[in-house]
Tab-separated table of C-alpha atoms in Angstrom:
chain	number	residue	atom	x	y	z
A	242	UNK	CA	-10.239	-3.038	-12.380
A	243	UNK	CA	-6.376	-1.395	-11.901
A	244	UNK	CA	-7.012	2.107	-10.573
A	245	UNK	CA	-3.427	2.833	-10.646
A	246	UNK	CA	-2.804	1.782	-14.211
A	247	UNK	CA	-3.134	5.381	-16.154
A	248	UNK	CA	0.186	7.375	-16.739
A	249	UNK	CA	-1.524	10.724	-14.936
A	250	UNK	CA	-2.103	8.730	-11.834
A	251	UNK	CA	1.390	6.833	-11.846
A	252	UNK	CA	2.940	10.334	-12.263
A	253	UNK	CA	1.104	11.443	-9.077
A	254	UNK	CA	1.845	8.494	-7.036
A	255	UNK	CA	5.541	8.916	-6.203
A	256	UNK	CA	5.167	12.678	-5.333
A	257	UNK	CA	2.164	12.143	-3.291
A	258	UNK	CA	2.719	8.760	-1.028
A	259	UNK	CA	4.602	8.667	2.124
A	260	UNK	CA	7.646	6.601	2.729
A	261	UNK	CA	6.626	4.738	5.710
A	262	UNK	CA	7.831	1.228	4.459
A	263	UNK	CA	11.170	1.024	6.208
A	264	UNK	CA	8.819	1.215	9.271
A	265	UNK	CA	6.919	-1.821	8.459
A	266	UNK	CA	10.290	-3.594	7.475
A	267	UNK	CA	11.903	-3.309	10.415
A	268	UNK	CA	8.913	-5.070	12.208
A	269	UNK	CA	9.298	-7.649	9.821
A	270	UNK	CA	12.805	-8.226	10.599
A	271	UNK	CA	12.067	-8.388	14.076
A	272	UNK	CA	9.059	-10.896	13.870
A	273	UNK	CA	11.030	-13.360	11.641
A	274	UNK	CA	14.301	-12.629	13.645
A	275	UNK	CA	16.276	-12.540	10.319
A	276	UNK	CA	19.899	-12.328	11.638
A	277	UNK	CA	20.745	-12.444	8.080
A	278	UNK	CA	18.827	-11.127	5.056
A	279	UNK	CA	16.867	-14.077	2.794
A	280	UNK	CA	18.525	-15.102	-0.570
A	281	UNK	CA	15.284	-13.519	-2.914
A	282	UNK	CA	12.314	-11.930	-2.177
A	283	UNK	CA	9.093	-10.510	-4.080
A	284	UNK	CA	6.998	-7.467	-3.572
A	285	UNK	CA	4.146	-7.784	-5.399
A	286	UNK	CA	1.805	-4.578	-6.375
A	287	UNK	CA	4.959	-2.410	-6.065
A	288	UNK	CA	3.652	0.290	-8.070
A	289	UNK	CA	6.391	3.062	-8.275
A	290	UNK	CA	8.805	0.781	-6.352
A	291	UNK	CA	8.909	2.360	-2.653
A	292	UNK	CA	7.642	-0.844	-0.823
A	293	UNK	CA	10.294	-3.065	-3.188
A	294	UNK	CA	13.219	-1.055	-2.117
A	295	UNK	CA	12.428	-0.947	1.403
A	296	UNK	CA	12.355	-4.656	0.820
A	297	UNK	CA	16.319	-4.480	0.011
A	298	UNK	CA	16.898	-4.847	3.966
A	299	UNK	CA	15.755	-8.005	4.195
A	300	UNK	CA	16.733	-9.805	0.789
A	301	UNK	CA	19.958	-9.653	-1.244
A	302	UNK	CA	17.989	-10.090	-4.658
A	303	UNK	CA	14.885	-8.151	-4.825
A	304	UNK	CA	12.013	-8.552	-7.406
A	305	UNK	CA	9.308	-5.922	-7.870
A	306	UNK	CA	6.195	-6.617	-9.650
A	307	UNK	CA	3.262	-4.585	-10.936
A	308	UNK	CA	0.344	-4.843	-13.590
A	309	UNK	CA	0.958	-1.271	-14.560
A	310	UNK	CA	3.562	-0.635	-17.016
A	311	UNK	CA	3.393	3.043	-16.188
A	312	UNK	CA	3.751	2.402	-12.463
A	313	UNK	CA	6.967	0.751	-13.016
A	314	UNK	CA	8.335	3.088	-15.714
A	315	UNK	CA	8.513	5.689	-12.536
A	316	UNK	CA	10.409	3.224	-10.047
A	317	UNK	CA	13.685	4.362	-8.753
A	318	UNK	CA	16.737	2.334	-10.651
A	319	UNK	CA	18.424	-0.066	-7.832
A	320	UNK	CA	21.124	-2.708	-8.849
A	321	UNK	CA	19.616	-4.762	-6.022
A	322	UNK	CA	15.998	-4.589	-7.185
A	323	UNK	CA	14.542	-5.837	-10.808
A	324	UNK	CA	11.226	-5.107	-11.898
A	325	UNK	CA	8.509	-6.930	-13.889
A	326	UNK	CA	5.003	-6.164	-15.337
A	327	UNK	CA	2.849	-9.028	-14.489
A	328	UNK	CA	-0.358	-9.920	-13.008
A	329	UNK	CA	-0.509	-10.848	-9.487
A	330	UNK	CA	-2.531	-13.961	-10.023
A	331	UNK	CA	-0.196	-15.089	-13.128
A	332	UNK	CA	3.470	-14.704	-11.522
A	333	UNK	CA	6.113	-15.099	-14.140
A	334	UNK	CA	8.059	-16.994	-11.812
A	335	UNK	CA	9.185	-20.915	-11.184
A	336	UNK	CA	7.587	-22.689	-8.145
A	337	UNK	CA	9.389	-22.504	-4.920
A	338	UNK	CA	11.645	-19.554	-6.374
A	339	UNK	CA	11.213	-17.099	-3.697
A	340	UNK	CA	11.804	-17.097	0.298
A	341	UNK	CA	9.726	-13.898	1.236
A	342	UNK	CA	6.838	-12.168	-0.402
A	343	UNK	CA	5.342	-8.746	0.834
A	344	UNK	CA	2.344	-7.027	-0.494
A	345	UNK	CA	1.849	-3.149	0.642
A	346	UNK	CA	-1.423	-1.921	0.408
A	347	UNK	CA	-2.467	-4.273	-2.486
A	348	UNK	CA	-4.043	-7.563	-1.196
A	349	UNK	CA	-7.477	-5.563	-1.171
A	350	UNK	CA	-7.542	-5.248	-4.969
A	351	UNK	CA	-6.815	-9.240	-5.467
A	352	UNK	CA	-9.053	-12.022	-5.867
A	353	UNK	CA	-7.880	-13.769	-2.657
A	354	UNK	CA	-8.104	-17.612	-3.499
A	355	UNK	CA	-6.555	-17.132	-6.629
A	356	UNK	CA	-3.723	-15.019	-5.409
A	357	UNK	CA	-3.187	-17.391	-2.141
A	358	UNK	CA	-2.768	-20.313	-4.711
A	359	UNK	CA	-0.209	-18.482	-6.814
A	360	UNK	CA	1.823	-16.911	-3.743
A	361	UNK	CA	2.226	-20.783	-2.592
A	362	UNK	CA	3.330	-22.022	-5.573
A	363	UNK	CA	6.317	-18.883	-6.317
A	364	UNK	CA	6.981	-19.189	-2.532
A	365	UNK	CA	9.498	-21.997	-0.998
A	366	UNK	CA	8.076	-24.564	1.613
A	367	UNK	CA	7.994	-22.167	4.770
A	368	UNK	CA	8.511	-19.381	3.305
A	369	UNK	CA	7.135	-15.942	4.357
A	370	UNK	CA	3.877	-14.131	2.995
A	371	UNK	CA	3.521	-10.577	4.516
A	372	UNK	CA	0.822	-8.561	3.780
A	373	UNK	CA	0.412	-4.979	5.087
A	374	UNK	CA	-1.497	-1.507	4.617
A	375	UNK	CA	-1.413	1.848	5.683
A	376	UNK	CA	-4.591	3.612	6.322
A	377	UNK	CA	-4.967	7.063	6.458
A	378	UNK	CA	-7.147	7.990	9.539
A	379	UNK	CA	-8.773	10.960	8.357
A	380	UNK	CA	-7.765	13.265	11.327
A	381	UNK	CA	-5.619	16.492	11.843
A	382	UNK	CA	-4.045	16.188	14.771
A	383	UNK	CA	-3.872	20.488	15.390
A	384	UNK	CA	-7.468	20.714	14.578
A	385	UNK	CA	-10.497	18.375	14.933
A	386	UNK	CA	-12.724	19.701	12.744
A	387	UNK	CA	-11.111	18.196	9.758
A	388	UNK	CA	-12.217	14.848	10.770
A	389	UNK	CA	-15.966	15.796	10.112
A	390	UNK	CA	-14.558	17.651	6.870
A	391	UNK	CA	-13.071	14.329	5.939
A	392	UNK	CA	-16.141	12.375	6.585
A	393	UNK	CA	-19.005	14.468	5.853
A	394	UNK	CA	-17.377	16.401	2.545
A	395	UNK	CA	-14.377	14.519	1.089
A	396	UNK	CA	-15.631	11.248	1.197
A	397	UNK	CA	-18.996	12.279	-0.196
A	398	UNK	CA	-17.459	14.267	-3.022
A	399	UNK	CA	-15.098	11.118	-3.612
A	400	UNK	CA	-16.383	7.729	-2.206
A	401	UNK	CA	-13.969	5.096	-1.792
A	402	UNK	CA	-14.315	2.268	-4.318
A	403	UNK	CA	-15.362	-1.074	-3.587
A	404	UNK	CA	-12.569	-3.545	-2.573
A	405	UNK	CA	-12.253	-6.653	-0.268
A	406	UNK	CA	-11.802	-6.625	3.301
A	407	UNK	CA	-8.249	-7.359	4.335
A	408	UNK	CA	-8.327	-10.168	6.896
A	409	UNK	CA	-6.886	-13.281	7.774
A	410	UNK	CA	-7.589	-16.258	10.400
A	411	UNK	CA	-6.194	-19.051	10.858
A	412	UNK	CA	-8.787	-21.332	9.878
A	413	UNK	CA	-9.094	-19.655	6.654
A	414	UNK	CA	-5.435	-19.109	6.112
A	415	UNK	CA	-4.871	-22.711	6.881
A	416	UNK	CA	-7.415	-23.729	4.093
A	417	UNK	CA	-5.517	-21.798	1.647
A	418	UNK	CA	-2.363	-23.100	2.083
A	419	UNK	CA	-0.764	-20.785	4.982
A	420	UNK	CA	-0.192	-20.634	8.257
A	421	UNK	CA	-1.101	-17.507	10.226
A	422	UNK	CA	1.759	-16.962	12.720
A	423	UNK	CA	0.969	-13.670	13.926
A	424	UNK	CA	-0.063	-10.320	13.340
A	425	UNK	CA	0.245	-6.827	14.550
A	426	UNK	CA	-0.652	-3.150	14.156
A	427	UNK	CA	1.411	-0.175	13.969
A	428	UNK	CA	1.377	3.686	13.543
A	429	UNK	CA	3.050	6.283	11.856
A	430	UNK	CA	2.673	10.004	11.659
A	431	UNK	CA	2.951	12.395	8.619
A	432	UNK	CA	3.417	16.102	8.382
A	433	UNK	CA	1.976	17.337	5.303
A	434	UNK	CA	1.452	21.070	3.804
A	435	UNK	CA	-1.458	21.609	2.225
A	436	UNK	CA	-0.110	21.121	-0.986
A	437	UNK	CA	1.597	17.917	0.391
A	438	UNK	CA	-2.047	16.639	1.784
A	439	UNK	CA	-3.592	17.410	-1.912
A	440	UNK	CA	-0.601	15.715	-3.585
A	441	UNK	CA	-1.511	12.562	-0.990
A	442	UNK	CA	-5.108	12.750	-1.435
A	443	UNK	CA	-4.956	12.741	-5.417
A	444	UNK	CA	-2.882	9.455	-5.260
A	445	UNK	CA	-6.038	7.767	-3.350
A	446	UNK	CA	-8.256	5.498	-5.211
A	447	UNK	CA	-11.052	7.768	-4.141
A	448	UNK	CA	-9.872	10.427	-6.438
A	449	UNK	CA	-8.341	8.439	-9.088
A	450	UNK	CA	-11.686	6.737	-9.467
A	451	UNK	CA	-13.436	9.902	-10.093
A	452	UNK	CA	-10.683	11.283	-12.154
A	453	UNK	CA	-8.852	8.688	-14.536
A	454	UNK	CA	-11.882	5.585	-14.269
A	455	UNK	CA	-15.123	7.636	-13.866
A	456	UNK	CA	-14.049	10.756	-16.463
A	457	UNK	CA	-16.295	12.981	-14.532
A	458	UNK	CA	-13.805	15.145	-12.812
A	459	UNK	CA	-10.529	16.467	-13.618
A	460	UNK	CA	-7.577	16.002	-11.617
A	461	UNK	CA	-6.787	20.182	-11.590
A	462	UNK	CA	-10.334	20.741	-10.679
A	463	UNK	CA	-10.053	18.180	-7.945
A	464	UNK	CA	-6.818	19.630	-6.553
A	465	UNK	CA	-8.527	23.259	-6.575
A	466	UNK	CA	-11.402	22.243	-4.744
A	467	UNK	CA	-9.051	20.559	-1.848
A	468	UNK	CA	-7.299	23.111	-1.688
A	469	UNK	CA	-9.648	25.801	-1.191
A	470	UNK	CA	-11.299	23.210	1.509
A	471	UNK	CA	-8.135	22.630	3.153
A	472	UNK	CA	-6.933	26.333	3.760
A	473	UNK	CA	-9.633	27.221	6.453
A	474	UNK	CA	-8.510	23.785	8.054
A	475	UNK	CA	-4.908	24.901	8.404
A	476	UNK	CA	-5.496	28.364	9.221
A	477	UNK	CA	-2.018	30.174	9.974
A	478	UNK	CA	-0.321	26.646	9.989
A	479	UNK	CA	2.319	25.946	7.042
A	480	UNK	CA	2.016	22.092	7.632
A	481	UNK	CA	-0.256	19.712	9.911
A	482	UNK	CA	0.368	16.373	11.399
A	483	UNK	CA	-1.822	13.276	10.147
A	484	UNK	CA	-1.958	10.007	11.915
A	485	UNK	CA	-1.518	6.820	9.682
A	486	UNK	CA	-2.175	3.007	10.813
A	487	UNK	CA	-2.031	-0.670	9.555
A	488	UNK	CA	-1.895	-4.259	9.865
A	489	UNK	CA	0.875	-6.531	9.440
A	490	UNK	CA	-0.265	-10.001	8.697
A	491	UNK	CA	2.350	-12.715	8.632
A	492	UNK	CA	1.639	-15.991	7.202
A	493	UNK	CA	3.865	-18.839	6.360
A	494	UNK	CA	3.695	-21.293	3.486
A	495	UNK	CA	2.642	-24.829	4.498
A	496	UNK	CA	2.555	-26.531	0.704
């Protein structure tokens, strides 16, 4: 199930999602020791294009792929990036077409074995697959009470839908056609006003599952509930700071 395929969910995405991707792209550049951009790169599960646009710094030509036409309709037009509506498990590309493939906050929604076979097909020999995510830590630096509210209130009203665990090991990756050459953790911090944080939280699959998929909730009601709960946690602050963190996994195609 694609939680992000509806028009309403897509419309919230570019407004609510932090643009953290350049931070990760720079780490990828350093890890791969890229003195020059690679020829072609593909960003799978690109949504409204934020992760694909950031990838321009690593490749002369970038293709962003997503199964949601509604998401791609909102992607920023750029001469160096083209977009394609496609299933990540059936990519519309030839064998050995790309030097680099990235996935940002998408791998845990996919059938792991099927996707890795498809990634190995379209990547050139020794090409790179880089998988990364960006997790909201559920903490406000200025008010410790936020963590308890997030855990005991928000996650109970809007529980996260099931997903696969994002994890690679040398053994499992080798069996799936890739060498796990490295992994690292990174952190970033984002300042949100109450409205900004509501914008972000309503892009999470927790709220989307209740609004667009479950149909038992309305987004305006969700926004009102969030705003009213966040006001006492912000107090007199116009903005507050929230930590994010994420893994980056570097895999090299051995097929």
